[in-house]
PDB file of C-alpha atoms in Angstrom:
ATOM      1  CA  MET A   1     233.377-101.344-156.020  1.00 51.00           C
ATOM      2  CA  PRO A   2     234.727-102.285-152.703  1.00 47.00           C
ATOM      3  CA  PRO A   3     234.598-100.213-149.672  1.00 47.00           C
ATOM      4  CA  PRO A   4     238.045 -98.454-148.741  1.00 45.00           C
ATOM      5  CA  VAL A   5     240.499-100.087-146.609  1.00 38.00           C
ATOM      6  CA  LYS A   6     240.817 -98.526-143.159  1.00 38.00           C
ATOM      7  CA  ARG A   7     243.941 -98.289-141.420  1.00 36.00           C
ATOM      8  CA  ARG A   8     244.745 -98.421-137.982  1.00 38.00           C
ATOM      9  CA  PRO A   9     245.878 -95.146-136.953  1.00 40.00           C
ATOM     10  CA  THR A  10     248.923 -94.764-135.317  1.00 45.00           C
ATOM     11  CA  GLY A  11     248.745 -91.466-133.919  1.00 49.00           C
ATOM     12  CA  HIS A  12     252.239 -90.454-135.761  1.00 49.00           C
ATOM     13  CA  HIS A  13     252.502 -89.319-139.066  1.00 45.00           C
ATOM     14  CA  HIS A  14     255.990 -90.624-140.591  1.00 50.00           C
ATOM     15  CA  GLY A  15     258.102 -87.804-139.674  1.00 55.00           C
ATOM     16  CA  ASP A  16     256.295 -87.064-136.562  1.00 86.00           C
ATOM     17  CA  LEU A  17     257.462 -90.792-135.252  1.00 87.00           C
ATOM     18  CA  ARG A  18     260.723 -89.873-135.937  1.00 89.00           C
ATOM     19  CA  ASN A  19     260.672 -86.759-133.979  1.00 90.00           C
ATOM     20  CA  ALA A  20     258.757 -88.507-131.252  1.00 92.00           C
ATOM     21  CA  LEU A  21     261.268 -91.130-130.645  1.00 93.00           C
ATOM     22  CA  GLU A  22     264.522 -88.572-130.275  1.00 93.00           C
ATOM     23  CA  LYS A  23     262.022 -86.476-127.962  1.00 94.00           C
ATOM     24  CA  ALA A  24     261.575 -89.480-126.063  1.00 94.00           C
ATOM     25  CA  ALA A  25     264.965 -90.671-126.123  1.00 94.00           C
ATOM     26  CA  LEU A  26     266.303 -86.854-124.908  1.00 94.00           C
ATOM     27  CA  GLU A  27     263.946 -87.265-121.825  1.00 95.00           C
ATOM     28  CA  LEU A  28     265.338 -90.449-121.142  1.00 94.00           C
ATOM     29  CA  VAL A  29     268.767 -89.672-121.020  1.00 95.00           C
ATOM     30  CA  ALA A  30     268.168 -86.472-118.903  1.00 94.00           C
ATOM     31  CA  GLU A  31     266.419 -89.152-116.428  1.00 94.00           C
ATOM     32  CA  LYS A  32     268.860 -91.821-117.125  1.00 93.00           C
ATOM     33  CA  GLY A  33     272.253 -90.755-118.951  1.00 92.00           C
ATOM     34  CA  PRO A  34     273.061 -91.985-122.779  1.00 92.00           C
ATOM     35  CA  HIS A  35     273.490 -95.339-121.667  1.00 90.00           C
ATOM     36  CA  GLY A  36     270.723 -95.910-119.112  1.00 90.00           C
ATOM     37  CA  PHE A  37     268.080 -96.814-121.219  1.00 90.00           C
ATOM     38  CA  SER A  38     266.679 -99.332-124.102  1.00 89.00           C
ATOM     39  CA  LEU A  39     264.969 -98.742-127.638  1.00 90.00           C
ATOM     40  CA  ASN A  40     261.983-100.221-125.942  1.00 91.00           C
ATOM     41  CA  GLU A  41     261.791 -97.717-123.419  1.00 92.00           C
ATOM     42  CA  ALA A  42     261.975 -94.898-125.942  1.00 92.00           C
ATOM     43  CA  SER A  43     259.136 -96.319-127.621  1.00 92.00           C
ATOM     44  CA  ARG A  44     256.850 -96.941-124.669  1.00 92.00           C
ATOM     45  CA  ARG A  45     257.751 -93.026-123.617  1.00 92.00           C
ATOM     46  CA  ALA A  46     256.855 -92.304-127.226  1.00 91.00           C
ATOM     47  CA  GLY A  47     253.746 -93.740-127.175  1.00 90.00           C
ATOM     48  CA  VAL A  48     254.550 -96.339-129.904  1.00 89.00           C
ATOM     49  CA  SER A  49     254.818-100.569-130.259  1.00 85.00           C
ATOM     50  CA  VAL A  50     258.274-101.470-129.541  1.00 85.00           C
ATOM     51  CA  ALA A  51     258.488-102.354-133.479  1.00 86.00           C
ATOM     52  CA  ALA A  52     258.288 -98.819-134.221  1.00 81.00           C
ATOM     53  CA  PRO A  53     261.803 -97.502-133.972  1.00 80.00           C
ATOM     54  CA  TYR A  54     263.311 -99.845-136.556  1.00 83.00           C
ATOM     55  CA  LYS A  55     261.551 -98.088-139.081  1.00 82.00           C
ATOM     56  CA  HIS A  56     264.294 -94.930-138.478  1.00 85.00           C
ATOM     57  CA  PHE A  57     266.694 -96.666-136.294  1.00 89.00           C
ATOM     58  CA  ALA A  58     268.765 -99.777-136.459  1.00 86.00           C
ATOM     59  CA  ASP A  59     269.265 -99.762-132.717  1.00 90.00           C
ATOM     60  CA  ARG A  60     269.571 -97.585-129.622  1.00 90.00           C
ATOM     61  CA  GLU A  61     273.229 -96.614-130.956  1.00 93.00           C
ATOM     62  CA  ALA A  62     271.447 -95.160-133.978  1.00 92.00           C
ATOM     63  CA  LEU A  63     268.945 -93.210-132.105  1.00 93.00           C
ATOM     64  CA  LEU A  64     271.504 -91.366-130.060  1.00 95.00           C
ATOM     65  CA  ALA A  65     273.613 -90.675-132.888  1.00 95.00           C
ATOM     66  CA  ALA A  66     270.646 -88.754-134.467  1.00 94.00           C
ATOM     67  CA  LEU A  67     270.594 -86.889-131.254  1.00 95.00           C
ATOM     68  CA  ALA A  68     274.116 -86.189-131.045  1.00 96.00           C
ATOM     69  CA  VAL A  69     274.109 -84.577-134.605  1.00 96.00           C
ATOM     70  CA  THR A  70     271.417 -82.572-133.303  1.00 95.00           C
ATOM     71  CA  GLY A  71     273.927 -81.303-130.627  1.00 95.00           C
ATOM     72  CA  TYR A  72     276.506 -80.645-132.784  1.00 96.00           C
ATOM     73  CA  ARG A  73     274.065 -78.299-134.730  1.00 96.00           C
ATOM     74  CA  GLU A  74     272.759 -76.365-132.124  1.00 96.00           C
ATOM     75  CA  GLN A  75     276.374 -76.102-130.877  1.00 96.00           C
ATOM     76  CA  ARG A  76     277.231 -74.435-134.114  1.00 96.00           C
ATOM     77  CA  GLU A  77     273.956 -72.427-134.121  1.00 96.00           C
ATOM     78  CA  LEU A  78     274.408 -71.378-130.145  1.00 97.00           C
ATOM     79  CA  TYR A  79     278.161 -70.645-131.078  1.00 97.00           C
ATOM     80  CA  SER A  80     277.679 -68.509-134.348  1.00 96.00           C
ATOM     81  CA  ALA A  81     274.766 -66.348-132.634  1.00 97.00           C
ATOM     82  CA  ALA A  82     277.361 -65.861-129.965  1.00 97.00           C
ATOM     83  CA  VAL A  83     280.400 -64.781-131.893  1.00 97.00           C
ATOM     84  CA  SER A  84     278.284 -62.795-134.270  1.00 96.00           C
ATOM     85  CA  GLY A  85     278.157 -59.686-131.355  1.00 90.00           C
ATOM     86  CA  PHE A  86     281.745 -58.673-131.853  1.00 96.00           C
ATOM     87  CA  ASP A  87     284.620 -58.113-134.218  1.00 95.00           C
ATOM     88  CA  ASP A  88     287.386 -58.750-132.360  1.00 96.00           C
ATOM     89  CA  PRO A  89     288.745 -62.737-132.513  1.00 95.00           C
ATOM     90  CA  ALA A  90     289.394 -62.781-129.049  1.00 96.00           C
ATOM     91  CA  ASP A  91     286.408 -61.183-128.393  1.00 97.00           C
ATOM     92  CA  GLN A  92     284.713 -64.018-130.400  1.00 97.00           C
ATOM     93  CA  LEU A  93     286.605 -66.867-128.843  1.00 98.00           C
ATOM     94  CA  ALA A  94     285.710 -65.973-125.310  1.00 98.00           C
ATOM     95  CA  ALA A  95     282.469 -65.372-126.273  1.00 98.00           C
ATOM     96  CA  PHE A  96     282.531 -69.251-127.737  1.00 98.00           C
ATOM     97  CA  ALA A  97     283.858 -70.228-124.461  1.00 98.00           C
ATOM     98  CA  ALA A  98     280.941 -68.316-122.312  1.00 98.00           C
ATOM     99  CA  ALA A  99     278.248 -69.773-125.099  1.00 98.00           C
ATOM    100  CA  TYR A 100     279.849 -73.244-124.370  1.00 98.00           C
ATOM    101  CA  VAL A 101     278.818 -73.235-120.525  1.00 97.00           C
ATOM    102  CA  ARG A 102     275.634 -72.156-121.417  1.00 96.00           C
ATOM    103  CA  PHE A 103     274.894 -74.976-123.605  1.00 97.00           C
ATOM    104  CA  ALA A 104     276.159 -77.568-121.166  1.00 96.00           C
ATOM    105  CA  ALA A 105     273.778 -76.104-118.434  1.00 94.00           C
ATOM    106  CA  GLU A 106     270.780 -75.630-120.516  1.00 94.00           C
ATOM    107  CA  ARG A 107     270.821 -78.312-122.637  1.00 95.00           C
ATOM    108  CA  PRO A 108     272.419 -80.751-120.665  1.00 94.00           C
ATOM    109  CA  ALA A 109     270.925 -84.056-122.323  1.00 95.00           C
ATOM    110  CA  LEU A 110     271.908 -83.310-125.730  1.00 95.00           C
ATOM    111  CA  PHE A 111     275.399 -82.204-123.964  1.00 95.00           C
ATOM    112  CA  ASP A 112     275.879 -85.554-122.576  1.00 94.00           C
ATOM    113  CA  VAL A 113     274.608 -87.514-125.969  1.00 95.00           C
ATOM    114  CA  THR A 114     277.182 -85.581-127.769  1.00 92.00           C
ATOM    115  CA  PHE A 115     280.165 -86.160-125.253  1.00 91.00           C
ATOM    116  CA  TYR A 116     279.501 -89.260-123.316  1.00 91.00           C
ATOM    117  CA  ALA A 117     277.579 -91.411-125.263  1.00 88.00           C
ATOM    118  CA  GLY A 118     280.688 -93.212-126.765  1.00 88.00           C
ATOM    119  CA  LEU A 119     279.625 -93.576-130.118  1.00 90.00           C
ATOM    120  CA  ASP A 120     281.185 -95.430-132.904  1.00 87.00           C
ATOM    121  CA  LYS A 121     281.763 -92.489-135.864  1.00 86.00           C
ATOM    122  CA  SER A 122     283.369 -94.987-138.036  1.00 87.00           C
ATOM    123  CA  ARG A 123     279.993 -96.724-137.916  1.00 90.00           C
ATOM    124  CA  HIS A 124     277.963 -93.271-137.812  1.00 91.00           C
ATOM    125  CA  PRO A 125     279.863 -91.053-140.263  1.00 93.00           C
ATOM    126  CA  GLU A 126     277.354 -88.271-139.982  1.00 94.00           C
ATOM    127  CA  LEU A 127     278.922 -87.305-136.682  1.00 93.00           C
ATOM    128  CA  ALA A 128     282.093 -86.636-137.945  1.00 92.00           C
ATOM    129  CA  GLU A 129     280.537 -84.599-140.429  1.00 95.00           C
ATOM    130  CA  ALA A 130     278.415 -82.837-137.932  1.00 95.00           C
ATOM    131  CA  GLY A 131     281.796 -82.261-135.920  1.00 93.00           C
ATOM    132  CA  ASP A 132     283.581 -81.085-138.902  1.00 94.00           C
ATOM    133  CA  LEU A 133     281.189 -78.327-139.841  1.00 95.00           C
ATOM    134  CA  LEU A 134     281.544 -77.185-135.727  1.00 95.00           C
ATOM    135  CA  LEU A 135     285.146 -76.763-136.313  1.00 94.00           C
ATOM    136  CA  ALA A 136     285.079 -75.356-139.495  1.00 95.00           C
ATOM    137  CA  THR A 137     283.099 -72.341-137.536  1.00 94.00           C
ATOM    138  CA  LEU A 138     285.281 -72.031-135.108  1.00 96.00           C
ATOM    139  CA  LEU A 139     288.979 -72.541-136.034  1.00 96.00           C
ATOM    140  CA  PRO A 140     288.940 -69.299-138.191  1.00 95.00           C
ATOM    141  CA  LEU A 141     288.471 -67.302-135.061  1.00 95.00           C
ATOM    142  CA  ALA A 142     291.466 -69.319-133.769  1.00 96.00           C
ATOM    143  CA  VAL A 143     293.759 -68.869-137.050  1.00 95.00           C
ATOM    144  CA  SER A 144     293.276 -65.528-136.502  1.00 93.00           C
ATOM    145  CA  VAL A 145     294.943 -65.200-133.241  1.00 94.00           C
ATOM    146  CA  ALA A 146     297.679 -67.803-133.513  1.00 94.00           C
ATOM    147  CA  PRO A 147     300.892 -68.046-135.341  1.00 91.00           C
ATOM    148  CA  ASP A 148     299.922 -70.968-138.127  1.00 93.00           C
ATOM    149  CA  GLU A 149     296.917 -73.506-138.147  1.00 93.00           C
ATOM    150  CA  ALA A 150     298.352 -76.273-136.092  1.00 95.00           C
ATOM    151  CA  ALA A 151     298.802 -73.569-133.212  1.00 95.00           C
ATOM    152  CA  ALA A 152     295.013 -72.274-134.033  1.00 96.00           C
ATOM    153  CA  PHE A 153     293.598 -76.213-133.453  1.00 96.00           C
ATOM    154  CA  ASP A 154     295.829 -76.467-129.947  1.00 96.00           C
ATOM    155  CA  LEU A 155     294.520 -72.870-128.817  1.00 97.00           C
ATOM    156  CA  LEU A 156     290.635 -74.038-129.911  1.00 97.00           C
ATOM    157  CA  LEU A 157     291.384 -77.223-127.773  1.00 97.00           C
ATOM    158  CA  ARG A 158     292.557 -75.564-124.699  1.00 98.00           C
ATOM    159  CA  ILE A 159     289.662 -73.072-124.580  1.00 98.00           C
ATOM    160  CA  SER A 160     287.309 -75.512-125.142  1.00 97.00           C
ATOM    161  CA  SER A 161     288.773 -78.085-122.445  1.00 97.00           C
ATOM    162  CA  ALA A 162     288.643 -75.366-119.863  1.00 98.00           C
ATOM    163  CA  ALA A 163     285.179 -74.331-120.568  1.00 98.00           C
ATOM    164  CA  HIS A 164     284.140 -77.918-120.691  1.00 97.00           C
ATOM    165  CA  GLY A 165     285.942 -78.433-117.501  1.00 97.00           C
ATOM    166  CA  LEU A 166     283.998 -75.385-115.868  1.00 97.00           C
ATOM    167  CA  ALA A 167     280.738 -76.553-117.664  1.00 96.00           C
ATOM    168  CA  VAL A 168     281.077 -79.832-115.860  1.00 95.00           C
ATOM    169  CA  PHE A 169     281.874 -78.166-112.066  1.00 95.00           C
ATOM    170  CA  LEU A 170     278.990 -76.083-112.810  1.00 95.00           C
ATOM    171  CA  ARG A 171     276.690 -78.889-113.449  1.00 92.00           C
ATOM    172  CA  GLN A 172     277.978 -80.716-110.444  1.00 90.00           C
ATOM    173  CA  GLY A 173     277.254 -77.750-108.390  1.00 87.00           C
ATOM    174  CA  LEU A 174     280.500 -77.191-107.051  1.00 90.00           C
ATOM    175  CA  PHE A 175     279.991 -73.028-107.871  1.00 83.00           C
ATOM    176  CA  GLY A 176     276.592 -73.162-106.052  1.00 75.00           C
ATOM    177  CA  ILE A 177     272.994 -73.204-107.134  1.00 71.00           C
ATOM    178  CA  GLU A 178     272.080 -69.642-106.901  1.00 72.00           C
ATOM    179  CA  PRO A 179     270.594 -67.959-110.146  1.00 72.00           C
ATOM    180  CA  ASP A 180     274.063 -66.416-110.808  1.00 88.00           C
ATOM    181  CA  ALA A 181     276.140 -69.357-110.839  1.00 94.00           C
ATOM    182  CA  LEU A 182     275.270 -69.719-114.712  1.00 94.00           C
ATOM    183  CA  ASP A 183     276.502 -66.189-115.696  1.00 94.00           C
ATOM    184  CA  GLU A 184     279.288 -66.192-113.108  1.00 95.00           C
ATOM    185  CA  THR A 185     280.584 -69.520-114.827  1.00 96.00           C
ATOM    186  CA  ALA A 186     280.225 -68.185-118.368  1.00 97.00           C
ATOM    187  CA  GLU A 187     281.987 -65.274-117.619  1.00 97.00           C
ATOM    188  CA  ARG A 188     284.821 -67.009-115.889  1.00 97.00           C
ATOM    189  CA  ALA A 189     284.694 -69.230-118.849  1.00 98.00           C
ATOM    190  CA  ALA A 190     285.431 -66.090-120.867  1.00 98.00           C
ATOM    191  CA  ARG A 191     287.822 -64.765-119.089  1.00 98.00           C
ATOM    192  CA  THR A 192     289.756 -67.969-119.024  1.00 98.00           C
ATOM    193  CA  ALA A 193     289.664 -68.010-123.006  1.00 98.00           C
ATOM    194  CA  ARG A 194     291.241 -64.302-123.067  1.00 97.00           C
ATOM    195  CA  ALA A 195     294.166 -65.433-120.444  1.00 97.00           C
ATOM    196  CA  ILE A 196     294.771 -68.710-122.898  1.00 97.00           C
ATOM    197  CA  ILE A 197     294.867 -66.300-125.899  1.00 96.00           C
ATOM    198  CA  ALA A 198     296.923 -63.716-124.251  1.00 93.00           C
ATOM    199  CA  GLY A 199     299.795 -66.499-123.757  1.00 87.00           C
ATOM    200  CA  VAL A 200     299.932 -67.571-127.311  1.00 80.00           C
ATOM    201  CA  GLU A 201     303.218 -66.537-128.617  1.00 56.00           C
TER     202      GLU A 201
END
């Protein structure tokens, strides 16, 4: 009977390789932005061969797309938890706006991948699906305070845009760097959301 074949250990199980690459890529995004690194750099950071990523990702954009899907999922979970503490739709939308700012501040690399990577959704339909799931979580709240679905979508867009701008200003240090800056900006986003809702005819 021939001796068993010894396989060279890679240091990663099949599932761990994907996770290790995504973790490494997220670290690189935090350091260099979503366009500032290569797949080879992610491989080296993960401690694997430069050929290893191609078992899971066709190219760097595919790796970024996987991270963006994670970003959408984490946002959906965060926003769902934030709005669950309220019954009034206006309070729920205000809580969503505050949570948006917190996501941008606390998960900046995922935020940047989701919004600044410039990913082609026609190549990655999973992104559109993840975005649709997120919209489906939030749109019913806006429908509750708007006259029709088109107005609800517009309302949600305006609240999101205001929260996005405040989140970017916060990250740029325009609101200071004190420990209270995040809480104050989140509350500012909530107040802004309520003001936008109050203006809905």
